[in-house]
Coordinates of C-alpha atoms in Angstrom, one line a residue:
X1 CA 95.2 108.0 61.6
X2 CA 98.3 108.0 64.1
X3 CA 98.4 104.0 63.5
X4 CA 98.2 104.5 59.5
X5 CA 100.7 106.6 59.3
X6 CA 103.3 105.1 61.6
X7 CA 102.3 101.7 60.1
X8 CA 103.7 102.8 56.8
X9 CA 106.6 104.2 58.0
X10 CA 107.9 100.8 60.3
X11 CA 106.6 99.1 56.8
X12 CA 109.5 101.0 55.1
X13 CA 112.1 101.2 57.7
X14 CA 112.1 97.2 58.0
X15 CA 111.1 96.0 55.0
X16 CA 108.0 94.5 55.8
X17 CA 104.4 94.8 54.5
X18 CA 102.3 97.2 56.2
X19 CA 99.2 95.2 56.7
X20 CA 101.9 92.6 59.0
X21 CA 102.0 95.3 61.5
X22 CA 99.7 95.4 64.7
X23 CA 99.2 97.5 67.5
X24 CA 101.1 93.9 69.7
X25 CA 103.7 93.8 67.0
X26 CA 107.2 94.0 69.1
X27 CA 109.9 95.5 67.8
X28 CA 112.6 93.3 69.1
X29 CA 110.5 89.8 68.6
X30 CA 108.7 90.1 65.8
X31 CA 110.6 92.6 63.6
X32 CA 114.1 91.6 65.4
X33 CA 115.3 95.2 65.5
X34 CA 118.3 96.2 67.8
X35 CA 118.1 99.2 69.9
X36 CA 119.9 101.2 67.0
X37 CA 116.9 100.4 64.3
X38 CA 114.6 101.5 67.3
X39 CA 116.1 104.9 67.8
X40 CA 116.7 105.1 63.9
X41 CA 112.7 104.8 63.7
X42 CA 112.1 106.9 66.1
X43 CA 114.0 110.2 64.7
X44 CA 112.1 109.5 61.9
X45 CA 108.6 109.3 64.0
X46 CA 110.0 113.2 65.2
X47 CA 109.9 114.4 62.0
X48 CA 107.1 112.8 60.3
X49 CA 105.3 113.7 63.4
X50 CA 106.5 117.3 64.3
X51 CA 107.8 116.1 68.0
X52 CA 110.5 116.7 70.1
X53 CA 113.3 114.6 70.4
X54 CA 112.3 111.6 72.3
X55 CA 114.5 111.0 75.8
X56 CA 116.0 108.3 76.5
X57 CA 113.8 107.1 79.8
X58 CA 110.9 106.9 77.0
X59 CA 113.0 105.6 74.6
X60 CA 113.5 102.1 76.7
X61 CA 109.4 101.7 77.3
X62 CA 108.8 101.5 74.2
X63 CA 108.4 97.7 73.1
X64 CA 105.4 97.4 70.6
X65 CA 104.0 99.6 68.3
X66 CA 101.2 100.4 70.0
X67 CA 103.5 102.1 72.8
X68 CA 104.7 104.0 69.5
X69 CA 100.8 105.0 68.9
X70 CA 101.1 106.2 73.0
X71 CA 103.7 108.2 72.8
X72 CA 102.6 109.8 69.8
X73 CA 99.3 110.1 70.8
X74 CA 100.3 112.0 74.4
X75 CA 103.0 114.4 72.4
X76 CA 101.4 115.6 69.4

């Protein structure tokens, strides 16, 4: 369900279709987002998922979506 739901919100942030997005897909390779469209996603992953604000230490692991899934995953 985590995957679903954040699937569909990358999907709209970048444009994209939902079913191009896999747990592998990188954010900077594949969806060539800048560290601004990263943290831009990820204020939005706080409030569609009720967490915290993300730091920044965790903010610069994350690379794929899967490590999105992770941190969601271990937070919520």
């Amino acid at each position: 369900m985590v995957f679903e739901k954040l699937s569909k919100l990358i999907a709209e942030h970048f444009s994209i279709d939902v079913e191009d997005i896999t747990m592998d897909t990188s954010f900077v390779e594949d969806l060539n987002a800048d560290s601004i469209d990263i943290m831009d996603l990820m204020m939005s992953v706080e409030d569609e998922f009720g967490l915290a604000e993300v730091d920044e230490s965790a903010m610069e692991s994350i690379k794929t979506v899967g490590d999105v899934v992770g941190y969601i995953s271990e937070h919520i």
